[in-house]
Coordinates of C-alpha atoms and ligand atoms in Angstrom, one line a residue:
M1 CA 64.5 161.3 -13.7
F2 CA 63.4 157.7 -13.9
I3 CA 62.2 157.2 -10.4
L4 CA 60.5 154.0 -10.1
N5 CA 60.7 151.8 -7.0
R6 CA 58.1 150.0 -5.1
R7 CA 57.3 152.9 -2.8
N8 CA 56.8 155.4 -5.6
F9 CA 54.7 152.9 -7.4
L10 CA 52.4 152.5 -4.5
K11 CA 52.3 156.2 -3.9
R12 CA 51.2 156.7 -7.4
I13 CA 48.5 154.1 -7.1
L14 CA 47.2 155.6 -3.9
S15 CA 47.1 159.1 -5.4
Y16 CA 45.0 157.7 -8.2
V17 CA 42.2 159.9 -9.3
P18 CA 39.5 159.2 -11.9
W19 CA 40.8 160.0 -15.4
K20 CA 40.8 163.5 -16.6
E21 CA 42.2 165.0 -19.8
T22 CA 45.9 165.2 -19.3
R23 CA 49.1 166.3 -21.0
T24 CA 51.2 165.5 -17.9
I25 CA 54.2 163.5 -18.8
S26 CA 54.9 160.7 -16.4
N27 CA 58.2 159.3 -15.2
L28 CA 56.8 155.9 -14.4
P29 CA 57.9 153.2 -16.8
L30 CA 55.5 152.4 -19.6
F31 CA 53.4 149.6 -18.1
A32 CA 53.2 151.1 -14.5
N33 CA 51.7 154.3 -15.9
A34 CA 48.6 152.3 -16.9
V35 CA 47.1 152.7 -13.4
N36 CA 46.6 156.4 -14.1
F37 CA 44.1 155.5 -16.8
S38 CA 42.7 152.3 -15.5
D39 CA 39.2 152.7 -16.8
R40 CA 40.1 154.3 -20.1
T41 CA 40.2 152.4 -23.4
A42 CA 43.7 151.7 -24.4
L43 CA 43.4 149.7 -27.6
Y44 CA 41.0 148.5 -30.2
D45 CA 42.0 145.5 -32.3
G46 CA 40.1 143.2 -34.7
A47 CA 38.6 141.3 -31.7
G48 CA 37.5 144.1 -29.4
S49 CA 38.5 147.0 -27.1
Y50 CA 40.5 146.9 -23.9
T51 CA 41.0 149.2 -21.0
F52 CA 44.4 150.1 -19.6
G53 CA 43.4 148.4 -16.3
N54 CA 42.5 145.1 -17.9
I55 CA 45.6 144.9 -20.0
F56 CA 47.7 145.7 -16.9
A57 CA 45.9 143.1 -14.8
R58 CA 46.2 140.4 -17.5
A59 CA 49.8 141.3 -18.0
A60 CA 50.4 141.1 -14.2
E61 CA 48.9 137.6 -14.1
L62 CA 51.0 136.5 -17.1
S63 CA 54.1 137.9 -15.5
S64 CA 53.7 135.6 -12.5
S65 CA 53.7 132.6 -14.8
I66 CA 56.8 134.0 -16.6
S67 CA 58.6 134.4 -13.3
S68 CA 57.8 130.9 -12.2
R69 CA 58.9 129.5 -15.6
L70 CA 62.2 131.3 -15.1
S71 CA 62.5 130.2 -11.5
G72 CA 62.3 133.7 -10.2
K73 CA 65.3 134.9 -12.2
T74 CA 65.3 138.4 -13.8
N75 CA 67.1 140.0 -16.7
E76 CA 66.6 137.0 -18.9
R77 CA 65.9 137.4 -22.6
V78 CA 62.3 136.4 -23.5
L79 CA 61.5 136.3 -27.2
F80 CA 57.8 136.7 -28.1
L81 CA 55.9 136.4 -31.3
C82 CA 52.4 137.9 -31.4
S83 CA 50.3 139.4 -34.1
N84 CA 49.5 143.1 -34.0
D85 CA 46.8 142.9 -31.4
V86 CA 46.3 143.2 -27.6
N87 CA 48.3 140.0 -27.0
Y88 CA 51.4 141.9 -28.0
V89 CA 50.9 144.6 -25.4
I90 CA 49.9 142.1 -22.7
T91 CA 52.9 139.9 -23.4
L92 CA 55.4 142.8 -23.6
W93 CA 54.2 144.3 -20.3
A94 CA 54.2 140.9 -18.7
I95 CA 57.8 140.3 -19.7
W96 CA 58.7 143.7 -18.3
M97 CA 56.8 143.2 -15.1
S98 CA 58.6 140.0 -14.4
G99 CA 61.9 141.9 -14.8
Q100 CA 62.9 140.3 -18.1
I101 CA 64.2 141.8 -21.4
A102 CA 61.6 141.6 -24.2
V103 CA 62.7 140.6 -27.7
P104 CA 59.8 141.1 -30.1
L105 CA 59.8 138.8 -33.2
S106 CA 58.1 139.4 -36.5
P107 CA 55.8 137.0 -38.3
L108 CA 57.5 138.2 -41.4
H109 CA 60.8 136.5 -40.5
P110 CA 61.5 133.0 -41.6
V111 CA 62.4 130.3 -39.0
K112 CA 66.1 130.5 -39.7
I113 CA 66.3 134.2 -38.7
L114 CA 64.1 133.6 -35.6
Q115 CA 66.5 130.8 -34.6
Y116 CA 69.4 133.2 -35.0
Y117 CA 67.7 135.7 -32.7
A118 CA 67.0 133.0 -30.1
Q119 CA 70.6 131.8 -30.2
D120 CA 72.2 135.3 -30.3
T121 CA 70.2 136.5 -27.3
G122 CA 70.8 133.2 -25.3
C123 CA 67.0 133.3 -24.9
K124 CA 65.6 131.5 -21.9
L125 CA 61.9 131.5 -22.7
L126 CA 59.8 131.8 -25.9
I127 CA 56.2 133.1 -25.7
T128 CA 53.7 133.1 -28.5
A129 CA 50.0 133.4 -29.2
P130 CA 48.3 130.3 -30.5
Q131 CA 48.3 131.3 -34.2
H132 CA 52.1 131.3 -34.3
Q133 CA 52.8 128.2 -32.3
E134 CA 53.8 126.0 -35.2
V135 CA 56.7 128.3 -36.1
M136 CA 57.7 128.8 -32.5
R137 CA 57.7 125.0 -31.7
K138 CA 60.4 124.7 -34.4
I139 CA 62.5 127.4 -32.7
S140 CA 61.9 125.8 -29.3
K141 CA 63.0 122.4 -30.6
T142 CA 66.1 123.5 -32.4
T143 CA 67.3 125.9 -29.6
S144 CA 66.1 123.7 -26.7
T145 CA 64.2 126.7 -25.2
N146 CA 60.9 126.4 -23.4
L147 CA 57.9 127.6 -25.2
Y148 CA 54.9 129.1 -23.5
V149 CA 51.8 129.4 -25.7
I150 CA 49.5 131.9 -24.1
E151 CA 46.0 130.5 -23.9
E152 CA 43.2 131.1 -26.3
G153 CA 40.9 133.8 -25.1
L154 CA 43.6 136.1 -23.7
Q155 CA 42.0 138.9 -25.7
K156 CA 38.6 138.2 -24.4
F157 CA 39.9 138.2 -20.8
A158 CA 41.7 141.5 -21.3
G159 CA 38.4 143.0 -22.4
L160 CA 36.6 142.3 -19.2
N161 CA 36.4 145.3 -17.1
T162 CA 36.7 144.0 -13.6
T163 CA 40.0 145.4 -12.3
T164 CA 40.3 148.3 -9.9
P165 CA 43.5 150.3 -9.3
E166 CA 43.6 148.7 -5.9
D167 CA 43.9 145.3 -7.6
L168 CA 47.0 146.5 -9.3
R169 CA 48.8 147.3 -6.1
G170 CA 52.1 145.7 -5.6
K171 CA 52.3 144.0 -9.0
L172 CA 55.7 145.5 -9.8
P173 CA 58.8 143.5 -9.0
S174 CA 60.8 145.1 -6.2
D175 CA 64.1 144.7 -8.1
F176 CA 63.1 147.0 -10.9
K177 CA 66.1 149.2 -11.4
E178 CA 66.7 152.5 -13.1
N179 CA 68.9 151.0 -15.7
S180 CA 67.2 147.7 -16.2
N181 CA 67.3 146.6 -19.8
A182 CA 63.9 146.6 -21.4
L183 CA 64.0 145.7 -25.1
I184 CA 66.3 144.2 -27.8
L185 CA 65.5 145.2 -31.4
Y186 CA 67.5 143.6 -34.2
T187 CA 69.1 145.8 -36.8
S188 CA 71.4 145.2 -39.8
G189 CA 74.8 146.8 -40.1
T190 CA 77.3 146.8 -43.0
T191 CA 79.1 143.8 -41.6
G192 CA 78.3 140.6 -40.0
N193 CA 74.9 139.2 -38.7
P194 CA 72.1 141.5 -37.4
K195 CA 72.9 142.9 -34.0
G196 CA 70.6 143.2 -31.0
V197 CA 70.2 146.8 -30.0
V198 CA 69.7 146.9 -26.2
L199 CA 67.4 149.7 -24.9
S200 CA 66.9 150.2 -21.2
H201 CA 63.7 151.3 -19.6
K202 CA 65.3 154.6 -19.1
N203 CA 66.1 154.9 -22.8
L204 CA 62.5 154.1 -23.7
L205 CA 61.1 156.5 -21.2
V206 CA 63.4 159.3 -22.5
Q207 CA 62.5 158.5 -26.1
T208 CA 58.8 158.3 -25.4
N209 CA 58.5 161.4 -23.2
T210 CA 60.5 163.4 -25.7
L211 CA 58.0 162.7 -28.5
L212 CA 55.0 163.2 -26.2
Q213 CA 56.2 166.7 -25.5
A214 CA 57.5 167.6 -28.9
W215 CA 54.5 166.4 -30.8
K216 CA 52.0 167.6 -28.2
W217 CA 50.3 164.3 -27.4
S218 CA 47.4 164.2 -25.1
S219 CA 45.2 161.5 -23.7
E220 CA 42.5 162.7 -26.1
D221 CA 44.5 161.4 -29.0
V222 CA 43.6 158.3 -31.1
I223 CA 46.4 156.9 -33.2
L224 CA 45.9 154.6 -36.1
H225 CA 48.6 151.9 -35.9
T226 CA 49.6 150.0 -39.0
L227 CA 53.4 149.4 -38.5
P228 CA 55.4 146.3 -37.7
L229 CA 56.0 145.8 -34.0
H230 CA 59.7 144.9 -34.0
H231 CA 61.1 148.3 -34.9
V232 CA 61.3 151.7 -33.1
H233 CA 58.8 153.3 -35.4
G234 CA 56.0 150.9 -34.7
T235 CA 56.9 150.4 -31.0
V236 CA 58.3 153.6 -29.3
N237 CA 56.7 156.2 -31.6
A238 CA 53.4 154.7 -32.5
L239 CA 52.6 152.4 -29.5
F240 CA 54.5 153.4 -26.4
C241 CA 53.6 157.1 -26.8
P242 CA 49.8 156.5 -26.7
L243 CA 50.1 153.9 -24.0
Q244 CA 52.2 156.3 -21.9
I245 CA 49.9 159.3 -22.1
G246 CA 46.7 157.4 -21.8
A247 CA 45.6 157.8 -25.4
R248 CA 43.9 155.2 -27.6
T249 CA 45.4 153.0 -30.3
I250 CA 43.5 151.5 -33.1
M251 CA 45.7 148.6 -34.1
L252 CA 45.4 147.0 -37.5
P253 CA 46.6 143.4 -38.0
K254 CA 48.6 144.6 -41.0
F255 CA 48.8 147.5 -43.3
S256 CA 46.0 147.7 -45.8
T257 CA 45.3 150.8 -47.9
E258 CA 41.5 150.3 -47.7
E259 CA 41.5 149.8 -43.9
V260 CA 43.6 152.8 -43.3
W261 CA 41.5 155.0 -45.5
S262 CA 38.3 153.8 -43.8
H263 CA 39.6 154.7 -40.4
L264 CA 40.9 158.1 -41.5
L265 CA 37.6 158.9 -43.2
G266 CA 35.4 157.6 -40.3
T267 CA 33.8 155.0 -42.6
N268 CA 35.1 151.9 -40.9
E269 CA 32.2 149.6 -40.2
T270 CA 33.2 148.6 -36.6
L271 CA 34.8 151.8 -35.4
S272 CA 33.1 154.6 -37.3
N273 CA 32.6 156.6 -34.1
V274 CA 36.3 156.7 -33.2
D275 CA 38.0 159.6 -34.9
V276 CA 41.7 159.1 -35.7
S277 CA 43.8 162.2 -34.6
V278 CA 47.3 160.9 -35.2
F279 CA 48.9 158.8 -38.0
M280 CA 52.5 157.7 -38.5
A281 CA 53.9 155.9 -41.5
V282 CA 56.9 155.3 -43.7
P283 CA 56.9 157.1 -47.1
T284 CA 56.0 153.9 -48.9
I285 CA 52.7 153.8 -47.0
Y286 CA 51.9 157.4 -48.0
S287 CA 52.7 156.5 -51.6
K288 CA 50.3 153.5 -51.4
L289 CA 47.6 155.6 -49.8
I290 CA 47.9 158.1 -52.6
D291 CA 47.6 155.4 -55.2
Y292 CA 44.4 154.1 -53.6
Y293 CA 43.1 157.7 -53.3
E294 CA 43.7 158.3 -57.1
K295 CA 41.8 155.1 -58.0
N296 CA 39.0 155.3 -55.5
L297 CA 38.5 158.5 -53.7
K298 CA 39.4 161.3 -56.1
G299 CA 35.7 162.0 -56.7
K300 CA 35.3 162.9 -53.0
K301 CA 38.2 165.3 -53.0
E302 CA 36.6 168.0 -50.8
D303 CA 35.1 165.5 -48.3
V304 CA 38.4 163.7 -47.9
R305 CA 40.3 166.9 -47.4
N306 CA 37.8 168.4 -45.0
R307 CA 37.6 165.2 -42.9
L308 CA 41.4 164.9 -42.6
K309 CA 41.8 168.6 -41.9
S310 CA 39.2 168.6 -39.2
K311 CA 39.7 165.3 -37.4
V312 CA 43.4 164.5 -37.7
R313 CA 45.9 166.8 -35.9
L314 CA 49.2 165.1 -36.7
M315 CA 50.6 163.0 -39.6
V316 CA 54.2 161.9 -39.4
S317 CA 56.6 160.4 -41.9
G318 CA 59.9 158.8 -41.2
S319 CA 62.2 155.7 -41.4
A320 CA 63.3 156.7 -44.9
P321 CA 63.6 159.9 -47.0
L322 CA 60.2 161.5 -47.8
P323 CA 60.5 162.6 -51.4
V324 CA 59.3 166.2 -52.0
P325 CA 56.7 165.3 -54.6
L326 CA 55.2 162.8 -52.2
Y327 CA 55.0 165.5 -49.5
E328 CA 53.3 167.9 -51.9
K329 CA 50.9 165.4 -53.2
W330 CA 49.9 164.4 -49.7
L331 CA 49.4 168.1 -48.8
E332 CA 47.1 168.5 -51.8
I333 CA 45.0 165.5 -50.9
S334 CA 44.9 165.9 -47.1
G335 CA 45.7 169.5 -46.3
H336 CA 48.4 168.1 -44.0
R337 CA 52.1 169.1 -44.1
L338 CA 53.7 165.8 -43.1
L339 CA 55.9 166.2 -40.1
E340 CA 59.1 164.5 -41.2
R341 CA 61.5 163.3 -38.5
Y342 CA 64.8 161.3 -38.5
G343 CA 65.7 158.4 -36.3
M344 CA 67.5 155.1 -35.9
T345 CA 67.1 151.9 -33.9
E346 CA 70.1 152.7 -31.8
I347 CA 69.1 156.3 -30.9
G348 CA 65.3 156.6 -31.2
M349 CA 64.3 159.9 -32.8
A350 CA 67.0 162.5 -33.1
L351 CA 65.8 165.2 -35.5
S352 CA 62.3 166.4 -36.1
N353 CA 60.5 169.2 -37.8
E354 CA 58.8 171.3 -35.1
Y355 CA 55.2 170.8 -34.4
D356 CA 54.2 174.4 -34.3
S357 CA 56.5 175.9 -36.9
D358 CA 57.3 175.4 -40.6
R359 CA 57.6 171.8 -41.9
A360 CA 60.0 172.1 -44.7
P361 CA 59.8 169.4 -47.4
G362 CA 63.1 167.5 -47.7
Y363 CA 64.2 168.5 -44.2
V364 CA 64.1 166.6 -41.0
G365 CA 64.2 169.7 -38.7
V366 CA 66.3 170.2 -35.6
P367 CA 67.4 168.1 -32.7
L368 CA 64.6 167.0 -30.4
P369 CA 64.8 168.2 -26.8
G370 CA 67.6 166.5 -24.9
V371 CA 69.4 165.5 -28.2
S372 CA 72.8 166.8 -29.3
V373 CA 74.1 166.3 -32.8
R374 CA 77.4 166.9 -34.5
L375 CA 78.3 167.1 -38.2
S376 CA 81.7 165.5 -38.5
E377 CA 84.3 165.2 -41.2
T378 CA 85.3 161.6 -40.9
T379 CA 88.6 160.3 -42.4
N380 CA 90.0 156.9 -41.4
D381 CA 87.7 156.9 -38.4
I382 CA 89.1 160.3 -37.2
H383 CA 86.2 162.7 -36.5
N384 CA 86.7 166.3 -37.0
T385 CA 83.7 168.3 -35.7
L386 CA 82.4 170.8 -38.2
L387 CA 79.3 171.9 -36.3
E388 CA 77.6 171.0 -33.1
C389 CA 74.0 171.7 -32.2
K390 CA 72.0 170.8 -29.1
N391 CA 68.5 171.2 -27.8
E392 CA 68.2 171.8 -24.1
S393 CA 64.6 171.9 -23.0
G394 CA 63.5 173.5 -26.2
T395 CA 66.4 175.9 -26.6
I396 CA 68.5 175.2 -29.6
S397 CA 72.2 176.4 -29.7
F398 CA 75.2 175.9 -31.8
N399 CA 78.9 175.6 -30.8
K400 CA 79.7 178.4 -33.3
K401 CA 78.0 180.7 -35.7
A402 CA 76.2 178.5 -38.1
N403 CA 75.9 180.8 -41.1
K404 CA 76.9 178.5 -44.0
N405 CA 75.7 175.2 -45.3
T406 CA 77.6 172.4 -43.5
Q407 CA 77.8 168.8 -44.5
G408 CA 79.2 165.9 -42.5
E409 CA 78.5 162.5 -40.9
L410 CA 75.8 162.8 -38.3
L411 CA 76.8 161.9 -34.7
V412 CA 74.3 161.8 -31.9
K413 CA 74.3 162.0 -28.1
G414 CA 71.3 161.9 -25.7
G415 CA 69.4 159.9 -23.1
G416 CA 67.6 157.9 -25.8
V417 CA 70.9 156.5 -27.2
F418 CA 71.1 152.7 -26.7
K419 CA 73.3 151.0 -24.2
E420 CA 75.0 148.4 -26.3
Y421 CA 74.7 145.7 -29.0
F422 CA 73.8 142.6 -27.0
N423 CA 76.9 140.6 -26.2
K424 CA 79.0 142.5 -28.8
P425 CA 81.2 144.9 -26.9
E426 CA 83.6 145.3 -29.8
A427 CA 80.9 146.2 -32.3
T428 CA 79.4 148.6 -29.7
R429 CA 82.7 150.3 -29.2
K430 CA 83.2 150.7 -32.9
E431 CA 79.9 152.6 -33.3
F432 CA 80.9 155.4 -30.8
T433 CA 83.6 158.0 -31.0
E434 CA 86.1 158.1 -28.1
D435 CA 84.1 160.9 -26.5
G436 CA 80.8 159.0 -26.6
W437 CA 79.0 160.2 -29.7
F438 CA 77.1 157.6 -31.7
K439 CA 78.1 157.4 -35.3
T440 CA 74.9 157.1 -37.4
G441 CA 76.5 156.4 -40.8
D442 CA 74.2 159.0 -42.3
M443 CA 75.4 162.1 -44.1
C444 CA 73.6 165.2 -43.1
E445 CA 73.6 168.9 -44.0
Y446 CA 72.7 171.9 -41.9
V447 CA 71.1 174.7 -44.0
P448 CA 71.1 178.0 -42.2
E449 CA 68.6 179.6 -44.7
K450 CA 66.0 177.0 -43.5
N451 CA 67.5 176.7 -40.0
K452 CA 67.1 173.0 -40.4
F453 CA 69.0 169.8 -41.1
R454 CA 68.5 167.4 -44.0
I455 CA 69.7 163.8 -44.6
L456 CA 71.8 163.4 -47.7
G457 CA 72.1 159.6 -47.6
R458 CA 74.1 156.7 -46.1
T459 CA 77.8 156.7 -46.0
S460 CA 77.7 153.0 -47.0
V461 CA 76.1 151.7 -50.3
D462 CA 75.6 148.4 -48.5
I463 CA 72.7 149.6 -46.4
I464 CA 69.5 149.6 -48.4
K465 CA 66.2 151.2 -47.2
S466 CA 63.2 149.6 -48.8
G467 CA 59.7 150.2 -47.7
G468 CA 61.2 151.7 -44.5
Y469 CA 63.1 148.5 -43.7
K470 CA 66.8 148.6 -43.3
I471 CA 68.4 145.8 -45.2
S472 CA 72.1 144.8 -45.4
A473 CA 73.2 144.2 -49.0
L474 CA 76.1 142.1 -47.7
Q475 CA 73.7 139.8 -45.8
I476 CA 71.7 139.2 -49.0
E477 CA 74.9 138.6 -50.9
T478 CA 75.9 136.0 -48.4
V479 CA 72.6 134.2 -48.8
L480 CA 72.7 134.4 -52.6
L481 CA 76.3 133.1 -52.8
A482 CA 75.0 129.8 -51.2
H483 CA 72.8 129.3 -54.3
P484 CA 74.3 126.3 -56.3
D485 CA 74.1 128.2 -59.6
I486 CA 75.5 131.6 -58.5
R487 CA 79.2 132.2 -58.7
E488 CA 79.4 135.9 -57.9
C489 CA 76.9 138.5 -56.9
A490 CA 76.5 142.1 -56.0
V491 CA 73.3 143.4 -54.3
L492 CA 72.3 147.0 -54.9
G493 CA 69.6 149.5 -53.8
I494 CA 67.9 150.9 -56.9
K495 CA 65.8 154.1 -56.6
D496 CA 62.1 153.4 -56.7
E497 CA 59.1 155.7 -56.4
V498 CA 57.1 153.5 -54.1
W499 CA 59.6 151.5 -52.1
G500 CA 62.3 154.3 -51.9
E501 CA 64.8 151.7 -53.0
K502 CA 64.3 148.3 -54.6
I503 CA 66.6 145.4 -54.0
A504 CA 68.5 144.4 -57.2
A505 CA 70.8 141.4 -57.5
V506 CA 73.5 141.4 -60.2
V507 CA 74.8 137.8 -60.5
V508 CA 77.3 135.8 -62.5
L509 CA 76.1 132.2 -62.9
R510 CA 78.1 129.0 -63.0
N511 CA 78.7 127.6 -66.5
G512 CA 75.5 126.6 -68.2
A513 CA 73.2 127.5 -65.3
E514 CA 70.0 129.5 -65.6
V515 CA 68.2 131.4 -62.9
S516 CA 65.0 133.4 -63.1
L517 CA 63.9 136.0 -60.6
D518 CA 60.9 134.0 -59.5
K519 CA 62.9 130.9 -58.9
L520 CA 65.6 132.8 -57.0
R521 CA 62.9 134.4 -54.8
D522 CA 61.4 131.0 -54.2
W523 CA 64.7 129.5 -53.2
A524 CA 65.6 132.4 -50.9
S525 CA 62.1 132.7 -49.3
D526 CA 63.0 130.6 -46.2
K527 CA 66.3 132.4 -45.8
M528 CA 65.2 136.0 -45.6
P529 CA 62.1 138.1 -45.0
K530 CA 59.9 138.8 -48.1
Y531 CA 60.7 142.5 -48.0
A532 CA 64.4 141.7 -48.4
L533 CA 64.0 139.4 -51.5
P534 CA 65.5 140.9 -54.6
S535 CA 62.8 142.3 -56.9
E536 CA 65.3 142.9 -59.8
L537 CA 67.7 140.4 -61.2
K538 CA 70.4 140.9 -63.8
V539 CA 72.6 138.1 -65.0
V540 CA 76.0 139.3 -66.3
E541 CA 79.1 137.7 -67.6
D542 CA 81.3 139.5 -65.2
I543 CA 81.1 142.0 -62.3
P544 CA 83.8 144.7 -62.8
K545 CA 86.1 145.4 -59.8
N546 CA 88.7 148.0 -59.1
A547 CA 92.4 147.3 -58.4
M548 CA 91.6 146.4 -54.8
G549 CA 89.2 143.8 -56.0
K550 CA 86.1 145.8 -54.8
V551 CA 82.9 146.4 -56.7
N552 CA 82.0 150.0 -57.3
K553 CA 78.3 149.6 -56.6
K554 CA 77.3 153.1 -57.7
E555 CA 78.9 152.6 -61.1
L556 CA 77.5 149.1 -61.4
A557 CA 74.0 150.4 -60.7
K558 CA 74.4 153.1 -63.4
S559 CA 75.7 150.7 -66.0
T560 CA 73.3 147.8 -65.3
F561 CA 69.9 149.4 -64.6
Ligands
MCA1 C1 57.0 143.9 -50.2 N1 57.0 143.9 -51.6 C2 58.1 144.5 -52.0 C3 58.7 145.0 -50.9 N2 58.0 144.6 -49.8 N3 58.5 144.8 -53.3 C4 59.7 145.5 -53.4 N4 60.4 146.0 -52.3 C5 59.9 145.8 -51.0 N5 60.6 146.3 -50.0 C6 56.1 143.2 -52.5 C7 55.7 141.9 -52.0 O1 56.5 140.9 -52.5 C8 54.3 141.7 -52.6 O2 54.4 141.4 -53.9 C9 53.7 143.2 -52.5 O3 54.9 144.0 -52.5 C10 52.9 143.4 -51.3 O4 53.7 142.9 -50.2 P1 53.2 143.1 -48.7 O5 54.1 142.5 -47.7 O6 51.7 142.8 -48.6 O7 53.4 144.7 -48.6 P2 52.7 145.7 -47.8 O8 52.0 145.1 -46.7 O9 52.0 146.6 -48.7 O10 54.0 146.4 -47.1 C11 54.4 147.6 -47.4 C12 54.7 148.3 -46.1 C13 55.7 147.5 -45.3 C14 53.5 148.5 -45.2 C15 55.3 149.7 -46.4 O11 56.9 147.3 -46.1 C16 56.0 148.1 -43.9 O12 55.3 147.8 -43.0 N6 57.1 148.9 -43.8 C17 57.4 149.6 -42.6 C18 58.8 149.2 -42.1 C19 59.1 149.9 -40.8 O13 58.3 150.0 -39.9 N7 60.3 150.4 -40.7 C20 60.8 151.1 -39.5 C21 62.2 150.7 -39.3 P3 53.3 140.3 -54.6 O14 52.0 141.0 -54.4 O15 53.8 140.2 -56.0 O16 53.5 139.1 -53.8 S1 63.2 152.1 -39.2 C22 63.0 152.6 -37.6 O17 62.2 152.1 -36.8 C23 63.7 153.9 -37.4 C24 64.0 154.1 -35.9 C25 62.9 155.1 -37.9 O18 63.5 156.1 -38.2 O19 61.7 154.9 -37.9
AMP2 P1 66.9 151.6 -38.7 O1 68.2 151.3 -38.3 O2 66.1 150.5 -39.3 O3 66.3 152.1 -37.5 O4 66.9 152.7 -39.8 C1 67.5 153.9 -39.5 C2 67.9 154.6 -40.8 O5 66.8 155.0 -41.5 C3 68.7 155.9 -40.6 O6 70.1 155.6 -40.3 C4 68.5 156.6 -41.9 O7 69.3 156.1 -42.9 C5 67.1 156.2 -42.2 N1 66.1 157.2 -41.9 C6 65.2 157.3 -40.8 N2 64.5 158.4 -40.9 C7 64.8 159.0 -42.1 C8 64.4 160.2 -42.7 N3 63.4 161.0 -42.3 N4 65.1 160.6 -43.9 C9 66.1 159.8 -44.3 N5 66.5 158.7 -43.8 C10 65.9 158.3 -42.7

């Protein structure tokens, strides 16, 4: 399926024809496909607009520098920190073109976490844009890794339209293999440090092409991108899809309610002539957009609804449960039934409401094409299959008559499922059943009346989803326990209308000590990202435990908040 080698690549270039509207899904890896849309605009960011051809050409040039810095070696881990702009795409493609594995970093992460990623991946090169060089110099120093600061003006260069498809010929490394690793994204589990999820080029291609088909992308589309670029949602779903199909991306430097509304309504000062047709976000973003609408746009109710109905064709929600009231409120404002889907860093997207049929609030639909799911009764790590459902090229079938509600842990198989946790064979083994199903740790229900699945919640209370970010309660506890005044602590996810869950810390202090929430957040701010800082603090005399010495977090949440 993934058929890239030098000969095919050249063949593709030679068969280049000027762009025409297309829904053809390509099997070329993400960056190589750019030659099909060379003259088309790929991206708008705060500094300008860029064609596919120029991004490709600039990336090809950068890839040569990467190769020489790595003495021609391939398969090395290259960590890069760029803002949400064209530099990100150029750097990512350049890393891939030189045959390396890209590890995108987030400016939201403090130095300590970035250092951990550099050490854990055994990174051989750091790349950054000038605005992040101070942070990256620290990482470079402490990990003794070379740092490459891409020069100022990279954006300007990428905007120059001087490249022809012929110029692109032969830029691909000849040792590009079907199963080359492409990307490492970090994710938190219930135990230990964050793990690097290794996704191959083939995984990414399967994930991207599945969504292109299922959600009916075309090169006519324009997506408004406002998500972080170190997770699957902001990368595969919201960036790789448009890049792969030749569509355009408007990339915002960060989420802003005002900016998003201005693009959706066509009132943005610089891009008023570019109509957004696709939008993807986490439920917290929809909640914040609704809040802004209530305060600023309610008077233009009809205009807002008409505009969104006529210009936007697809609005997606995911990464966390979409509460039914939020779905309904958004429907009232925009006329759009949010398409909710379910995914995970390790598997990409697995379940999705169907583009053309009902979108049921509270449900995440059915397996995407190529995905199989199981609901399993799990006791002591023994998995008893209750129901199995697969989607083969759009045809959905069950292993038995599915005529009653069935609940179980969700297991997943498919071409998008990751290869491994980087350098952690034992952790990888633990996450799969013996017959190769990935254990998501999410409880799920099939409801025959709706003919759809819905997510019931995590099997572990120690995984918190806040603002769409997955956060390990145990990792926060480990940090807080290093505080000189904290003797004991339990970190909980407390239900919250805007954030989904808020992070709450219940602490027992050492004799005579006093700690306020603000001071605690200050102290922890160089140890964890801002979105993981507790936003509730309760000081207690004692944290109750059961006979096994374990805290019942559900009970603790009920009795404390
Ligand atoms: C920030 N604040 C918070 C939180 N985060 N308060 C409580 N809980 C939080 N989680 C506070 C800040 O301290 C600040 O307070 C104020 O809110 C604004 O902070 P800011 O950082 O500016 O927030 P924002 O820019 O409005 O961010 C909200 C956001 C962001 C856009 C929803 O959290 C976000 O980008 N989330 C998306 C995460 C994502 O992409 N997840 C996908 C992973 P003060 O003003 O007092 O300082 S999951 C995935 O990829 C799988 C595969 C999937 O299924 O998609
Ligand atoms: P992450 O590992 O950061 O990719 O987060 C994946 C987790 O997000 C899943 O295991 C689910 O718990 C949660 N998730 C993603 N999409 C949904 C959704 N539509 N409804 C409920 N939970 C979701």
